Short mmCIF file of C-alpha atoms in Angstrom, two decimals:
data_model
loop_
_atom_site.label_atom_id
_atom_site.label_comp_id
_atom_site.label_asym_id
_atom_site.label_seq_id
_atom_site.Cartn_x
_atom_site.Cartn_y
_atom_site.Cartn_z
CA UNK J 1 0.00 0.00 0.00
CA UNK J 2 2.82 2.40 1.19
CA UNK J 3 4.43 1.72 -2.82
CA UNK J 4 0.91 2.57 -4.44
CA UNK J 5 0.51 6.23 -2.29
CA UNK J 6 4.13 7.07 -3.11
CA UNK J 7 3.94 6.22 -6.91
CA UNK J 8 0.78 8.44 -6.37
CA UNK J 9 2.29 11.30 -4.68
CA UNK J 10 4.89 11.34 -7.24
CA UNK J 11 2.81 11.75 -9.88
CA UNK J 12 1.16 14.28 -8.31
CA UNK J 13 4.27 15.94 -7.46
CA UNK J 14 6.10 15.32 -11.79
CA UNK J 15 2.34 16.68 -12.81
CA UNK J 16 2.46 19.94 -10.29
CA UNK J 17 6.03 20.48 -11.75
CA UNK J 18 5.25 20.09 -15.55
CA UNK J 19 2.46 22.11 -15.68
CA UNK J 20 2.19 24.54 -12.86
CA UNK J 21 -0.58 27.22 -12.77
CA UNK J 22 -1.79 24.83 -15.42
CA UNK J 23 -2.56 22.73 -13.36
CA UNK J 24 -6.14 21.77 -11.19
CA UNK J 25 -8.17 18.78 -10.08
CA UNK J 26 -11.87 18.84 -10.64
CA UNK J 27 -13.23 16.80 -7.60
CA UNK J 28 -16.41 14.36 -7.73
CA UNK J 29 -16.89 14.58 -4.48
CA UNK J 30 -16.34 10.49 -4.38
CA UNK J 31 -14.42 8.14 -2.26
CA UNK J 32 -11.55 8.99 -4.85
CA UNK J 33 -11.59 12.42 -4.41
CA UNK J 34 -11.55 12.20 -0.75
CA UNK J 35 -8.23 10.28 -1.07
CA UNK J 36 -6.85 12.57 -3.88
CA UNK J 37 -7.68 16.09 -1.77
CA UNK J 38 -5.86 14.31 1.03
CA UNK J 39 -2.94 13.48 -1.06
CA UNK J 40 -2.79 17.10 -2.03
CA UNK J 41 -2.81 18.72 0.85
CA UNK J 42 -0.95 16.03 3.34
CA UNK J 43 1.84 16.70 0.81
CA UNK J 44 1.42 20.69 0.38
CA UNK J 45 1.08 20.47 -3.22
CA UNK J 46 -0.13 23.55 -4.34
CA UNK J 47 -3.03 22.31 -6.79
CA UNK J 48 -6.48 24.04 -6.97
CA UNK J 49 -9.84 21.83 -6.14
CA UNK J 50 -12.53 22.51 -7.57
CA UNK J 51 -15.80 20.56 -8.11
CA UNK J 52 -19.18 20.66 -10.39
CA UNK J 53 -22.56 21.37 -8.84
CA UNK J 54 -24.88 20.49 -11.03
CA UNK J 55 -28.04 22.05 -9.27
CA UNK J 56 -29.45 18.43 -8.75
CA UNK J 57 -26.38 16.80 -6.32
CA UNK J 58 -27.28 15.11 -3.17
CA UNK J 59 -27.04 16.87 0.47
CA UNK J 60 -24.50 14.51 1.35
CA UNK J 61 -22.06 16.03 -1.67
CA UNK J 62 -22.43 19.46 0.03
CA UNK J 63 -21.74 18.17 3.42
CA UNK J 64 -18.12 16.36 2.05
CA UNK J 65 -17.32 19.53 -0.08
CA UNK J 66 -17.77 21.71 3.55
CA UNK J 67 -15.87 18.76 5.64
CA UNK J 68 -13.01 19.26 3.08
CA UNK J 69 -12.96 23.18 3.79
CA UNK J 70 -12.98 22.76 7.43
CA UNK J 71 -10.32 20.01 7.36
CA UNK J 72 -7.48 21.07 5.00
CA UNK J 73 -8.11 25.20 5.03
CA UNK J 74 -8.82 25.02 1.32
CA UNK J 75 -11.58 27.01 -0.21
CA UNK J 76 -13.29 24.50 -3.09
CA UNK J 77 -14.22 26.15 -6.14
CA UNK J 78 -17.77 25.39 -7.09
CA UNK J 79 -18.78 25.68 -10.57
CA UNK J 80 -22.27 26.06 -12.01
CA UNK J 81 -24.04 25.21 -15.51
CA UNK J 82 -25.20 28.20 -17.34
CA UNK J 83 -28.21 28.87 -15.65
CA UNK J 84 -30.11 29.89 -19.58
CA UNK J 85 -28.70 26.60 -21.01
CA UNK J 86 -30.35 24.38 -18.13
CA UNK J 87 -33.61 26.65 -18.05
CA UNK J 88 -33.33 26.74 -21.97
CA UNK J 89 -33.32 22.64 -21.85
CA UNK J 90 -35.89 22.18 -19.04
CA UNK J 91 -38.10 24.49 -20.65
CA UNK J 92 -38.29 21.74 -23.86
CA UNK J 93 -37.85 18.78 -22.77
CA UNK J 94 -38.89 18.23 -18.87
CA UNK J 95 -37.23 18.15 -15.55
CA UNK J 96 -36.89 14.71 -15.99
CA UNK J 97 -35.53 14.53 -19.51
CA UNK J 98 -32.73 11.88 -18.36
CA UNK J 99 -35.48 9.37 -18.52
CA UNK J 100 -36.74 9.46 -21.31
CA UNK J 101 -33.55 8.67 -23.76
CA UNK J 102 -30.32 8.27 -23.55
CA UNK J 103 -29.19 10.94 -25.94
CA UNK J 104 -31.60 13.20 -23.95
CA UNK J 105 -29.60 12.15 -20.56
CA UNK J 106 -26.67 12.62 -22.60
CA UNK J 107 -27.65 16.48 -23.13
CA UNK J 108 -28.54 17.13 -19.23
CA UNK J 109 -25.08 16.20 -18.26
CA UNK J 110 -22.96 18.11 -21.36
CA UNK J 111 -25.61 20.84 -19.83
CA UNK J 112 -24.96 20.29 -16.51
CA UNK J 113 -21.40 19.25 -16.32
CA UNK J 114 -19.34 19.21 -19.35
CA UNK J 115 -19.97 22.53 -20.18
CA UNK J 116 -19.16 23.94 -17.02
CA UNK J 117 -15.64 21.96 -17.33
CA UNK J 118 -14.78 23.13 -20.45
CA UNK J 119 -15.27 26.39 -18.79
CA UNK J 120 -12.84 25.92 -16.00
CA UNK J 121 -10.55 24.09 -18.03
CA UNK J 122 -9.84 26.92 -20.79
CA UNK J 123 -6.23 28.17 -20.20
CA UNK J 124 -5.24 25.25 -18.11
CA UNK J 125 -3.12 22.45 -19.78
CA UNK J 126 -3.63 19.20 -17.36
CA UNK J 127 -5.97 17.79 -14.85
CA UNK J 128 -6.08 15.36 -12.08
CA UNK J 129 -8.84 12.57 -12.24
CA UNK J 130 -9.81 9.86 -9.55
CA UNK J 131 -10.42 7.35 -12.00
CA UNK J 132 -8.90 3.86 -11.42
CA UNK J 133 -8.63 0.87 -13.95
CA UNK J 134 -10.70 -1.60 -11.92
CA UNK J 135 -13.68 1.03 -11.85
CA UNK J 136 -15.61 -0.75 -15.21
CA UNK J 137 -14.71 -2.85 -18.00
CA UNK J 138 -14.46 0.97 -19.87
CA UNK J 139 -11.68 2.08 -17.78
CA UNK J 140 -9.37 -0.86 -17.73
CA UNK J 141 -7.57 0.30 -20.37
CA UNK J 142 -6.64 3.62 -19.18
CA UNK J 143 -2.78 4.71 -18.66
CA UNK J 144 -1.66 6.78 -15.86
CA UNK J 145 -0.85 10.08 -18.11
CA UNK J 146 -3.05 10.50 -21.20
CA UNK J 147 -2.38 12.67 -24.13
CA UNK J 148 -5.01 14.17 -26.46
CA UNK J 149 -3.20 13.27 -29.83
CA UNK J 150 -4.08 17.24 -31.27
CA UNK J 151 -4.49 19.57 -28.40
CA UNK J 152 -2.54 18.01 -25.94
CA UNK J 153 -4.16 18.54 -22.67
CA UNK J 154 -3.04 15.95 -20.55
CA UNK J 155 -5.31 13.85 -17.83
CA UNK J 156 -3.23 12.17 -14.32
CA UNK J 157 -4.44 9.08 -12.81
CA UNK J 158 -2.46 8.82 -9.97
CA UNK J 159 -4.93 6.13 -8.47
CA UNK J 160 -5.07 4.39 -11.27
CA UNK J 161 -3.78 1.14 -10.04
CA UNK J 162 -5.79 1.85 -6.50
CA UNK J 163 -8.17 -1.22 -5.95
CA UNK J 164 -11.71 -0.17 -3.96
CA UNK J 165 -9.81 -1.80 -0.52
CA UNK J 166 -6.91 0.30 -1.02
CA UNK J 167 -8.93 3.40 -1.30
CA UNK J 168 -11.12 2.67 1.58
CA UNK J 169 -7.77 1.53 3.65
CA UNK J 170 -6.34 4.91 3.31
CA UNK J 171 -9.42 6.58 3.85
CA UNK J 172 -9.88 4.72 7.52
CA UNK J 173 -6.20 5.18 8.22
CA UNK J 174 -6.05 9.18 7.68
CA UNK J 175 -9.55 9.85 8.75
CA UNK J 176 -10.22 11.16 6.15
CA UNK J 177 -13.71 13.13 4.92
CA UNK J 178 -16.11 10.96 3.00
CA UNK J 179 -19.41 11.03 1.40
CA UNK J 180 -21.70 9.32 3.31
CA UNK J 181 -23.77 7.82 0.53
CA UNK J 182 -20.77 5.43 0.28
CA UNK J 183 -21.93 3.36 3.47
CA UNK J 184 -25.21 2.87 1.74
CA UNK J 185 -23.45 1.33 -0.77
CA UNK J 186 -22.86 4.00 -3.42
CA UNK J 187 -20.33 3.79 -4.97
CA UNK J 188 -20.13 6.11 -7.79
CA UNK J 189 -21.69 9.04 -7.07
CA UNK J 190 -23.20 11.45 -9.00
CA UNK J 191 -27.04 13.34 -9.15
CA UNK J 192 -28.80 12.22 -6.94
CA UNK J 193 -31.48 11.77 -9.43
CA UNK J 194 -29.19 9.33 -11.62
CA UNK J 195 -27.29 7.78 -8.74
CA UNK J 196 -28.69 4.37 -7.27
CA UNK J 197 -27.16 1.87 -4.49
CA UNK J 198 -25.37 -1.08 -5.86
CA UNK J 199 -25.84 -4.41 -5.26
CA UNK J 200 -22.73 -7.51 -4.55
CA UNK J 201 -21.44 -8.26 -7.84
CA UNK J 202 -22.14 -5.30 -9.68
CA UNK J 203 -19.50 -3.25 -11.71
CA UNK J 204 -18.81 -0.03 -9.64
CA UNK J 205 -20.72 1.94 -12.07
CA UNK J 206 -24.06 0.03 -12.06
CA UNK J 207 -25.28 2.70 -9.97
CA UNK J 208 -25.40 5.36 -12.74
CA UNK J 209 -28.38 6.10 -15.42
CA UNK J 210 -28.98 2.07 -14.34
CA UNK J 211 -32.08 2.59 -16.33
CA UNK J 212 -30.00 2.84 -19.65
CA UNK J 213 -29.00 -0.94 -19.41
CA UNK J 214 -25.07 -0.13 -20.68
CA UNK J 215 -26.70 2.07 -23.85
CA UNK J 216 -24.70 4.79 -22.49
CA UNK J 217 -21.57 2.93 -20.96
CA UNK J 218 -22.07 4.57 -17.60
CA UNK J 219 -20.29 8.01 -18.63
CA UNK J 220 -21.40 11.35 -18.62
CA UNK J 221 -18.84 12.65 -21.08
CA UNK J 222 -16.53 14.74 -18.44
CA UNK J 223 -13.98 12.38 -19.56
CA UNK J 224 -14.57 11.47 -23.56
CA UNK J 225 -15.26 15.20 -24.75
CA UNK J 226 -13.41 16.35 -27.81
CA UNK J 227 -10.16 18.56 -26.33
CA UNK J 228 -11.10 21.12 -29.56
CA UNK J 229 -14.26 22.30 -27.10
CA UNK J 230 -11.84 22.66 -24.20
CA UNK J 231 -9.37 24.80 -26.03
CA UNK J 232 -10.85 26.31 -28.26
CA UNK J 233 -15.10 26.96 -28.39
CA UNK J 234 -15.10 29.02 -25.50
CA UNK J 235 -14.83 33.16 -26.23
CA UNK J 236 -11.99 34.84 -24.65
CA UNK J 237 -13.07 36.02 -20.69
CA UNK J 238 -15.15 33.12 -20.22
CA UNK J 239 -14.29 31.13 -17.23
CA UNK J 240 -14.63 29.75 -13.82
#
């Protein structure tokens, strides 16, 4: 355990040193992120949290974003979904339009969340992410640094290699924050309205758009947008 939090440190430490001010971590609020925000600041790296509020997130994601705060002297930066976009798309479609297809679902979170990323991503030239190979059959296959072949924004996994015991091991041994959800078996957290328990035997990600039955492969697109919206759709003052 003591190799995989080193290996993790240091490449939170080579990423903080490549890329400087370019440098943040957008935080789910999940088991993960606990463990990453902990990282950062046991360590004193010098990397900016922020996190995505959707409007529609559960209490206990507001609760784990104000333990953070209070624990590690960090201010989180929430960011919001423009508020004409989401009325603009409720106003057509329903409050519930997640429900009714996938592509639908598929616009409420580019809406709701990848938007709002691409936002607080412009000018920046790397990111930190909590994902971990053993997460879903989709993410087995994912490398610890990953290059967009054009733009070349890069993505860290320092965790990637982190099994669900190892993250809940050094969770329990810091004392670290968590969201609660987690000991009613959540696992991957997201809106509450789109975020179920899971059952034994279940991939990690069952609990998201379950409804969907794998038509969407249990993403919400934060993490298979095109980099050309990142860097380049945005006009000039936009941001966070």
């Amino acid at each position: 355990m003591e190799a995989k939090i080193q290996q993790a440190v240091a490449l939170l430490k080579q990423a903080l040193e490549t890329h400087g001010d370019g440098l943040v971590y957008p935080c789910s609020m999940g088991i993960e992120g606990s463990v990453m925000v902990d990282l950062i600041c046991r360590h004193g790296l010098d990397i900016p949290v922020m996190t995505l509020d959707t409007g529609r997130l559960p209490q206990a994601t507001y609760d784990v974003i104000a333990a953070f705060e209070k624990r590690y002297g960090i201010r989180v930066a929430v960011i919001f979904p423009d508020c004409q976009e989401v009325e603009a798309m409720v106003r057509e479609h329903g409050v519930n339009l997640f429900r009714q297809s996938v592509a639908l679902r598929k616009q409420c979170c580019e809406i709701r969340k990848v938007h709002p990323l691409m936002r607080a991503l412009k000018g920046k030239t790397a990111w930190i992410t909590g994902r971990r190979r053993e997460q879903s059959k989709g993410r087995a296959g994912l490398q610890a640094i990953e290059t967009d072949p054009v733009y070349g924004l890069k993505k860290y996994n320092p965790l990637l290699e982190w099994s669900m015991d190892d993250v809940w091991e050094y969770v329990k041994t810091h004392d670290v924050p968590y969201n609660r959800l987690h000991d009613a078996h959540y696992l991957s957290i997201g809106c509450e309205c789109c975020t179920r328990a899971i059952t034994v035997g279940e991939d990690e990600r069952a609990g998201r758009w379950w409804w969907e039955n794998d038509e969407g492969a249990a993403e919400c697109g934060l993490h298979v947008m095109s980099l050309k919206e990142i860097s380049g759709e945005l006009e000039d003052g936009e941001g966070i």
